[in-house]
Amino acid sequence: NSDTGGDAGTGGDDKLVLGFSQVGAESGWRTANTTSVKEAAAEAGIELKFDDAQQKQENQIKAIRNFIQQKVDVIAFSPVVESGWDTVLKEAKDAGIPVILTDRAVDSADKSLYKTFLGSDFVKEGRLAGEWLVEETKSATGPVNIVELQGTTGSAPANDRKKGFGEAIAANPNLKIIASQSGDFTRAGGKAVMEQFLKANPKIDVLFAHNDDMGLGALEAITAAGKVPGKDIKIITVDAVKDGMQALADGKFNFIAECSPLLGPQLMDLAKKVHAGEEVPPRIETEETTFTQQTAKEALPTRKY
Amino acid sequence: MSDTRPVLTMTAISKFFPGVRALDGVDFRLFPGEVHALMGENGAGKSTLIKVLTGVYGHDTGAITLDGQPVSFSGPMEATEAGVSTVYQEVNLCPNLSVAENIFIGRQPRRLGAVRWRDMRRRASALLARLNLDLDVGELLGNQSLAVQQMVAIARAVDVQARVLILDEPTSSLDADEVKQLMRIMRQLRDEGIAIVFVTHFLDQVYEIADRITVLRNGRLVGEYPTAELPQLALVEKMIGKELDALERLDEQAGRDLAAVETGTPVVEATDLGKAGSVEPFSLTIHRGEVVGMAGLLGSGRTEAARLFFGADRADRGRLAVDGRPVSIRGPIAAIERNIAFCSENRRTEGLVGELSVRENIILALQAARGWLRPVPRRRQDELVQRYIEALSIRPADPEMPVRNLSGGNQQKVVLARWLITEPRLLILDEPTRGIDIGAKAEIQRLVVQLSDGGMAVLFISAELEEVLRLSHKVAVMRDRQLVTELANDDSLDADRIMRVIAGGAEQKDGTRHE
Amino acid sequence: MGSWRRGLPAVTGHRLFWPVVVLVLLLAANVVYRPSFLAVEVKNGHLYGSLVDIVRLSAPLILVALGMTLVIATGGIDLSVGSVVAVSGAMACLHISRQPDQNNLGGVLVALAMAVGIALLLGIWNGTLVAVIGIQPIIATLILMVAGRGLAQLITSGQIITVNSDPYRMIGVGHVLTLPFAIVLALAVTLLVAVLTRRTALGMIIEAVGGNSEASRLAGIRARRIKLLVYVVSAVCAAVAGFMMTANVSSADGNAAGLWVELDAILAVVIGGTSLAGGRFYLGGTVVGALLIQTLTTSVYAMNIDPQTALLFKAMVVIAVCLIQAPAFRAKFWRRRTSAGSPAAPAGEQRKEQVAA
Amino acid sequence: MSTTQLSERLHGATRWRLPRRQLPVLVSLGLLLVMYGIGVSQYRAFSNIQVIFNVFIDNGFLLVVAVGMTFVILTGGIDLSVGSVVAMTAMVSAALLRDGLPPALVLLIALLIGPTLGFVMGCVIHFFEIQPFIVTLAGMFFARGLCTWISSSSIPITDGFWTSAAQERIRIGDNFVTVSVLITLVVVAVAAYTLAYTRLGRNVYAIGGNQQSALLMGLPVGRTRIAVYTISGLCSAIGGILLSFYTLSGAPLIAVGMELDAIAAVVIGGTLLIGGAGYVLGTVLGVLVLGVIQTLITFDGTLNSWWTKIVIGGLLFAFIVLQRLLGFRKKSFSTR
Ligand SMILES: Nc1ncnc2c1ncn2[C@@H]1O[C@H](COP(=O)(O)OP(=O)(O)OP(=O)(O)O)[C@@H](O)[C@H]1O
Ligand SMILES: Nc1ncnc2c1ncn2[C@@H]1O[C@H](COP(=O)(O)OP(=O)(O)OP(=O)(O)O)[C@@H](O)[C@H]1O
Ligand SMILES: [Mg+2]
Ligand SMILES: [Mg+2]
């Protein structure tokens, strides 16, 4: 996407202005996402108005209103929650400012309120994780006990990943989730919950963690309990941040469904297109993949985040 | 009067607090149109009896009737509604509200549910004028002196169309003139048929106004007597419970040699000390072994002046010398380091830490002076505390009781004890005998004499001129926040003369102290 | 028998009786759910079991709550402890992660010293706002609660800083004499604070300032200095807790570390019997309160309570503890069961009076 | 009310004197204007009237909640449950509307839950003498727990009444406000009137001044204390409805930490946390201050996530210190 490099935006005042409202800085993933957007904007010669909503929908709506007041050219945002955007998006539409969603979708019935959605599909991530497990345990005869570390209760990634994973493993009746608890997407949470899982359940075969951080926390608990992660207990996570990839490469994790934060370049591309009035597909999924221990080793040296 | 039916009876009332039998089978009758004095030493149970009556406390046994009907109030609100209006000991008003509102809150004049502010202020002014009090009723109550607050509390209680009016030590912080106004109002109300319960430690006031006296001692009823049939001495004996003649002892002290004061370098010497908007510059010296009395009307600035000596407020002009050496007293700590002690008139907000025990409260200043790293050894604490509990007869004599559970007078003694154990060279006593029973008052006066004989310098502030006269070597008189004169306490000095000095410009009285 | 009779009210009337009862009940519920809950075994020479986990995990909470107890005793409150946890943890981890040899004890000690130094500054900041400028404690510390998190993320650049340092890990997951080091450390700090406040006059002075600040000042206590001090102590306690929390997972997360720990700490203090109005404080009670809260959290995991209802469960237990602990509630409850006018009744009234005198 | 009372007092006084009790509010107002001036001078679009309207549109629910909090804080209490009650109300409305209940009934139910919880908390606080902080903290857990219990994901609202209430624009010249703003203003006016001109309101101040005294003065202390928590619950419920207008959905994690914003707004508005002094008008200013700070930061648009937090903290600090220094209040009335 380097074709945008020498765009007309260099003409000082008529630089394209993009208002971007970020969820917050609640995780390393999110920070990488922010960095990617900022770097890409600088590279593409787009003036970025950045706003951090600190995980509050109210703040995001306020930010969008202010963007409208400032008459930015394009608005992009990662919605904190799915619902509740119609009113403010209508205002943007009335003001003639195109909107791009990133990372998370909204559930508006009126699809004309935004131009496009750019991001990953959390349900799909869960499903990919589940499908890998189904494949992996094809030959298993007895029951396979799974414990699940959920993300923050009520958050969209947690809900969707749980859903996708559940749907996928339904394919094999041997697979059973014996315990599921929220670890709040944090290492400390993952560790504390896993400690109790281990004590309550003598036989755990698989851990599914909704993100790498909880998986990494759980890793410590598993080691402390005298078990071998990756062997005694197979670990599946989502995200593929650096520490997670390292653990995967080291054989401590078994599988990661990637959820890439590097949306920046794609977003800038899209911003220019919608500003120019070009047609864009209504839904663009980030290029994402999955990693096994083998592929992780290969990918690790070139990982950016 | 006993031919009419009592408006209020309390029979066999008992009230236990953990570890304390505050009331034990007390009977009490109150007739319409009488002023009934409730007497007893500190901690005798007077305030508790009143609080039981108005439902602040529940009682463990006994019965109460009002107009022959058995009643049991669940709280002051019900009591007020039933026509029992009360001024509790210690001013209980809201400092954050205006004077007018404090008088009328809960029964503000309204139209269509809306409070009529202007009307309320007008009526408040009128009511206070009846008590000879002229002040801006829109001012915050918290900015008024304790005495004004006391008057406001009285005004509030008096204005309610009550059948029973209870006044728990209303006069303790009033000056002679204020007391006169109050007495006038009380007589007027009595003549309207209202029954008044009157608690005080001033015997003169009792004999001036009370028709009947009930005496309590240690939570028990001693008896009920018509005032005319109970001579003053007998009353004191009944209160104290032994034939110890407190009054005579007081008289003995009056005969002390007031001339025998050391001269030489004064312990403290204030030169043009003052604080803008608070006290005009004044000069005053206090010598070793000298008691300097301070007289003046309410709000004449005695407290403010005393606070400057102690650094509780910081003087913004003038000099202060201790032992002839100029010092700058920037705060209480600097004063304490120079062995100055200050017993505040306002024990509840400036004196005690209610939650801490008697022992801790007594030890506090000494401990603060030593620094936290050198705790007073427990054995020594117990020793000191025990000594002063006995010396000042603090009751109950339990050093570990939270000080908020003590009766008002006993709390005052605790504050005094706190400063005495620091063995100060200058002791500032601001109304130390307020709310203290006659025995304890004698005790404190004796102590002052003893301490000054031992070389301590004392600044003694009191609304009671007799007391000031009895103890002081010289009397400083304040008026309108100015020290107007110093009078040597020789034979020619008497209360009348001081009054005349005070009255020199008395038309401008308290409440109107704004420039 | 007779002495037992007499002893009983003394025991049930004790401040800590009900929190301890609830603690025991919670543990019992866990045992019913999973009989092996109380089992403690020695694994690799370390004690291992849910009970050990609970105590180990409550160690940082105990530390934060200890500092909070002193702050509350002066009539204040410190909302910024969570942020201080994050800042100090981030600072220590950042410095360690930059070392060429992360296992070098000297480097770790320097990192800890730096982090404690920052915590000191933050404590002084809070204390100055409250004691010198006279801002109300909730708001004064709210400022740092908001800005401190930003500071922590500034230090970590919004990333999670992973460290690989054995000496640092020691603080969180290490063992001494089979006991988790965190427990030993919390115990040591508790003892230190207890000795500092109860063997010297500091405790009484703090209580005096909390009970009546003006009266204390007039009695010659440097009330401001004491107030400043407690915020500093609170910040330092939070810093040590920050080391524990970050060492526990060998990583510093500027956003998540110590999130909402201030609420848990305040709860612990109150359950322990210290009044939010200031005055008397009880360190032992605070420790029990912290243990109770951690047990509650761990129970949710151990009993696999649905995360959707976990908060409801927590609300129920908290209110239950506070209710049965409240003298007024007990008085009303008692009266119904025993004859009217029993000596237990006036307890409520006595409390009412607290404000009076 | 504060204004009427203010002018009345100024007229009533024979000589001019500093309205000491209103000073903190006046200082807040002054500082707010200064902040606004800075915004206008820095960003061209800031001077649009709509920016001001947006502050009201975007903070209406917070304002309503903060007004309820003002009542509680004036009595010297605190209510930590408001954020969760707001979320719960929105959640319940969304869930009931999804189930097809008529909007009027939903509105009624939603407006009843908050006050009921407030009433219960008030009773526990008063009768069992448990500290408000703890009771309302438990209430906060409880209401938030109910949210996730109802649904762990957000529920959109498609009901016609709700959407029209949400999207109706009331034009004022070129600019507009929403229905929520009008509701907010009504709540503010009613609250201000209640505090200044009803016995209930005055009792609130008395209790904040000294609860024990208020009791001994024969005021209905218990009733009033329970009432303020009920009022706070009601305001939170109204806030919840406004928020559901605002977002047209109910989400379990919405309004987390709103209690702190509300407390901050109340205090910035010059109300004392120990109770007894403060005005609704001050609270309005406090909310505006928070709103303007946020608007400034969005307009700037260059701040990093963490710098955003640091700057918010810094601005809060500057504001509070300035207010403290300018509105220096005599330590006047005796503490309790
Ligand atoms: N709330 C309480 N808890 C425990 N003991 C109390 C409480 N209130 C009063 N007491 C005790 O009850 C006894 C009677 O006190 P009370 O206040 O009635 O005395 P009093 O006659 O009014 O004295 P004073 O003249 O000093 O005001 C005292 O021993 C006091 O310590
Ligand atoms: N900061 C202030 N603002 C307004 N009035 C004040 C202030 N400080 C003190 N006053 C008033 O100034 C007067 C002088 O008070 P002070 O307490 O010194 O008088 P006093 O002679 O000791 O009277 P009392 O017998 O009531 O103790 C009081 O009426 C008090 O209310
Ligand atoms: Mg009394
Ligand atoms: Mg005085």
Short mmCIF file of C-alpha atoms in Angstrom, two decimals, chain A residues 129-243:
data_model
loop_
_atom_site.label_atom_id
_atom_site.label_comp_id
_atom_site.label_asym_id
_atom_site.label_seq_id
_atom_site.Cartn_x
_atom_site.Cartn_y
_atom_site.Cartn_z
CA ALA A 129 -9.23 -22.11 17.63
CA GLY A 130 -12.04 -24.63 18.07
CA GLU A 131 -11.54 -26.19 14.69
CA TRP A 132 -7.86 -26.71 15.35
CA LEU A 133 -8.71 -28.46 18.57
CA VAL A 134 -11.31 -30.66 16.91
CA GLU A 135 -8.73 -31.66 14.33
CA GLU A 136 -6.09 -32.24 16.99
CA THR A 137 -8.29 -34.46 19.13
CA LYS A 138 -9.86 -36.37 16.31
CA SER A 139 -8.28 -39.57 17.48
CA ALA A 140 -9.02 -39.11 21.16
CA THR A 141 -11.23 -41.79 22.54
CA GLY A 142 -12.04 -40.63 26.02
CA PRO A 143 -13.44 -37.24 27.02
CA VAL A 144 -11.23 -34.22 26.54
CA ASN A 145 -11.53 -31.71 29.40
CA ILE A 146 -11.28 -28.06 28.42
CA VAL A 147 -11.04 -25.05 30.68
CA GLU A 148 -11.72 -21.62 29.30
CA LEU A 149 -10.29 -18.29 30.41
CA GLN A 150 -12.79 -15.67 29.30
CA GLY A 151 -12.05 -12.06 28.66
CA THR A 152 -13.70 -9.25 30.56
CA THR A 153 -17.26 -10.26 31.28
CA GLY A 154 -19.59 -8.66 28.78
CA SER A 155 -16.94 -7.44 26.35
CA ALA A 156 -17.44 -8.19 22.66
CA PRO A 157 -14.24 -10.20 22.07
CA ALA A 158 -15.01 -12.34 25.09
CA ASN A 159 -18.58 -13.00 24.00
CA ASP A 160 -17.68 -13.69 20.39
CA ARG A 161 -14.63 -15.83 20.96
CA LYS A 162 -16.55 -17.92 23.43
CA LYS A 163 -19.34 -18.29 20.91
CA GLY A 164 -17.12 -19.22 17.97
CA PHE A 165 -15.14 -21.69 20.02
CA GLY A 166 -18.26 -23.29 21.42
CA GLU A 167 -19.77 -23.71 17.97
CA ALA A 168 -16.65 -25.30 16.58
CA ILE A 169 -16.07 -27.84 19.32
CA ALA A 170 -19.68 -28.96 19.18
CA ALA A 171 -18.48 -31.07 16.28
CA ASN A 172 -16.88 -33.50 18.69
CA PRO A 173 -18.98 -34.63 21.65
CA ASN A 174 -15.86 -35.75 23.45
CA LEU A 175 -14.81 -32.16 23.89
CA LYS A 176 -16.21 -30.69 27.04
CA ILE A 177 -15.71 -27.32 28.70
CA ILE A 178 -15.56 -28.23 32.36
CA ALA A 179 -14.87 -24.78 33.71
CA SER A 180 -15.07 -21.29 32.34
CA GLN A 181 -14.20 -18.14 34.22
CA SER A 182 -13.29 -14.56 33.49
CA GLY A 183 -9.62 -13.65 33.77
CA ASP A 184 -10.24 -10.07 32.69
CA PHE A 185 -7.79 -10.30 29.78
CA THR A 186 -4.90 -9.86 32.21
CA ARG A 187 -1.96 -12.04 33.13
CA ALA A 188 -2.67 -11.75 36.82
CA GLY A 189 -6.29 -12.72 36.27
CA GLY A 190 -5.33 -15.65 34.06
CA LYS A 191 -2.91 -16.90 36.65
CA ALA A 192 -5.23 -16.62 39.62
CA VAL A 193 -8.09 -18.35 37.85
CA MET A 194 -5.90 -21.09 36.45
CA GLU A 195 -4.48 -21.83 39.89
CA GLN A 196 -7.95 -22.66 41.11
CA PHE A 197 -8.88 -24.56 37.97
CA LEU A 198 -5.86 -26.76 38.53
CA LYS A 199 -6.78 -27.49 42.08
CA ALA A 200 -10.43 -28.15 41.38
CA ASN A 201 -9.90 -30.35 38.36
CA PRO A 202 -7.35 -33.11 38.50
CA LYS A 203 -7.58 -33.78 34.80
CA ILE A 204 -7.35 -30.80 32.48
CA ASP A 205 -6.35 -31.52 28.90
CA VAL A 206 -6.81 -28.22 27.14
CA LEU A 207 -6.82 -24.53 28.05
CA PHE A 208 -8.50 -22.03 25.80
CA ALA A 209 -7.62 -18.48 26.72
CA HIS A 210 -9.32 -15.54 25.05
CA ASN A 211 -6.02 -13.74 24.72
CA ASP A 212 -2.31 -14.34 24.99
CA ASP A 213 -1.90 -12.48 28.24
CA MET A 214 -4.25 -14.72 30.18
CA GLY A 215 -2.57 -17.71 28.60
CA LEU A 216 0.82 -16.43 29.71
CA GLY A 217 -0.46 -15.95 33.23
CA ALA A 218 -1.95 -19.44 33.23
CA LEU A 219 1.38 -20.76 32.05
CA GLU A 220 2.94 -19.77 35.34
CA ALA A 221 0.19 -21.42 37.32
CA ILE A 222 0.57 -24.62 35.33
CA THR A 223 4.31 -24.70 35.82
CA ALA A 224 3.93 -24.04 39.54
CA ALA A 225 1.51 -26.96 39.76
CA GLY A 226 4.25 -29.18 38.39
CA LYS A 227 2.66 -29.80 35.01
CA VAL A 228 4.22 -29.24 31.62
CA PRO A 229 2.42 -26.64 29.55
CA GLY A 230 1.99 -27.59 25.94
CA LYS A 231 2.22 -31.28 26.80
CA ASP A 232 0.17 -32.14 29.87
CA ILE A 233 -2.15 -29.30 29.10
CA LYS A 234 -2.52 -28.01 25.57
CA ILE A 235 -2.88 -24.26 25.37
CA ILE A 236 -4.81 -22.38 22.72
CA THR A 237 -4.96 -18.60 22.70
CA VAL A 238 -5.92 -15.67 20.51
CA ASP A 239 -3.94 -12.54 19.48
CA ALA A 240 -0.38 -13.57 18.70
CA VAL A 241 1.45 -10.76 20.47
CA LYS A 242 5.18 -11.17 20.77
CA ASP A 243 5.31 -12.83 24.18
#
